[in-house]
């Protein structure tokens, strides 16, 4: 898509967001509502302005959102999967898993190196957060044992 | 849904474990206030002493925000195995639910024990035309809408404490909410607000040096550290007492044997010389109310403050 | 004289020195891990020192505080991840320097700037503490409002090429800043019934996502399988020449001044100090366009500014008993536990203790040179030698653990992830992120201060301008807005004259 098209969509998106925020803020009493209303309307106005400006004289040059769509998709999907697994598997199990799986998914083919790096890294994280700081981390279903 | 089921499974597993050896692993205490504040400092001091008493390590988890409701709400998800406790002051339990929808009520917890209490105070600059609590209220009543008072936040216990007194005397003042007693003190010392409203300990050195005239405390009795301040009993407002007090609560369904163990440990710790000495330094006194009596105290305060919030138009 | 020897004796005792040294190292580490912050570390470690001498506890606080403020610069420079919120401005020029292969030089400059800012701040604390503390009392809500406005005006310097998008970013940040319980009315705004939103959007959670996730995705896109060689890192030979130091002196002076000024004001933190120092350096530069593209002055300004905030932020706490930030509150809490009553009499009743703590703030600032330089270049930078694809999950894990431990909430992980994805797309659309952050930081301060000021003045808005200090800051704000416009206009005129 061209920069012009992107900026138009971005402008309209923010205009919508601003209007929604302003509309939501009408429900807040007194000065608590005025301030977000002003902000919401400003955002809507600026968004529209951006959309119009791009329509008028936006650069019709392509501007790719991602350089390598495949790798971005893999990273985002595995990243989201990791966050979803943290409360289920527990922090350490899920983290160890992502540290091994993600490099492989991105095309890294040195299993021993990957495993060693992941193990070393997890050891450091464990030392700092559990050993030194004693911070409680999600334990997942292991805690029942 | 899955997490819910897992949580339920863990719950069942947790309660079947024998309580005889309690505690056998570290305890986590949630403090619904930022690190460094009054509630946090007293909880940390308590935790260090409790560690020796219970023979286990205790971690403090600060979860501040929403006048304490954020941390308490989070604590609602804690497991009732005795290893998750809440150390809070009264406001998040008895005051905040009046103003905001909360996922908890005063009876959502197992009351363990209250630990200490103190009053709020109202102070003015040395030049203020009043020398006693009675003169102070008369001056405020004679000049409706003239004076500003700083407080700990809108709808906070401190504001309600002051408004209960003002309402009883038909006084009209302008409430200016700040982020906490420290900020109120700064604005009071700088002359930006006329009246300091907040806990005693930050303003105490200024009362002693004469830079602040503390004329009222919100407890029924007077406070020895502030000789010029009248207690509410002396002003004929004894039933309008509002205190700042701290307590330890456990999640609903916590085993009674564990609660009893905790009560015993807290009674010893709170009354230990180290803790009472620490409390004296911050202008608080030890106060241990345990078990069901503590539950009644919470409910009673909740009902009294509901009345004030209603009449101030603050209630949700 | 007697007092001085007493202070020297206790500060250079074995326990105190060990506490300062160990805590400085730990501080650098904590600052370098995104999500971990000095407040958390100090809150966790202080109770362990309750039974020890007060100066051991305070030496530890000083070390962690100063060390972490520098530590935040390490991932900011190497990976564009601000280790602490105060290190955002460090990423602007620090990361481009790394991309140019000048990571070691950037780290060295950050190290020196942190030490100098911290030292200047400690000296201010020692010489003018009580005096400055009294001055802060003149700052009421109206003055705070103008300070927030002054900070917002520096957005003009940060917006980048497209002023319209910059403004939109700022308004977006302000709007995000309104989420949560409104302190002045008790009304929850944009919380959609979710209790975890009552406390507002956590700044660190948003920051970690917004600033750390986009470079992680970029790293994955490159899919680098080999890693940098030691030679490519150019770690060995990063010496600051005299010419370079001389060039940085004006920036250091300016940033120290700004950092101290912001530091003594309760409620305004190191992140604001770093932003203001950065924008001041850019405004003063003969070549403002080079900022954001790897200008060492930008790194120096930000790092000097945020460290200069540290000791100064202790001034209202030690001199008045008013904690200006959470670290100061923790220090006051520790003093209380040691049986010392904070307040104006603390200086007179315990001069050895207060003086000792001040000396520790000074010494730990200088320790940054020793600990920071070695730790940063020898250990942390080595991470860069790992293949990029291995770093991707590791940074993700660090982000997750850092964000989780702030509030102990799983939902924060998703907030972080969403902020990160939004940040990735917005950056590709040439939408500047810095104004979003600035709006998020300064918005609540501006809104609450102006509403408090209007409560006090009974709704009379002219009082915002008629108070002397307010008026001065208001004029300075106006000047800050007009300055770039004036310079651009002047340059255009000069350009027109030239053939």
CSV table of C-alpha atoms in Angstrom, one decimal, chain C residues 23 60 128 174 179 219 227 233 273 409 411 422 482:
chain,number,residue,atom,x,y,z
C,23,UNK,CA,24.5,-2.3,45.7
C,60,UNK,CA,22.6,0.3,49.8
C,128,UNK,CA,22.1,23.7,49.4
C,174,UNK,CA,-2.7,12.4,27.1
C,179,UNK,CA,-7.4,5.8,32.0
C,219,UNK,CA,15.6,-8.6,14.9
C,227,UNK,CA,25.9,-12.8,15.6
C,233,UNK,CA,31.4,-4.5,18.4
C,273,UNK,CA,14.4,15.3,33.8
C,409,UNK,CA,-0.8,-9.7,36.8
C,411,UNK,CA,-3.1,-9.3,32.0
C,422,UNK,CA,0.8,-0.9,18.0
C,482,UNK,CA,8.6,29.8,19.6
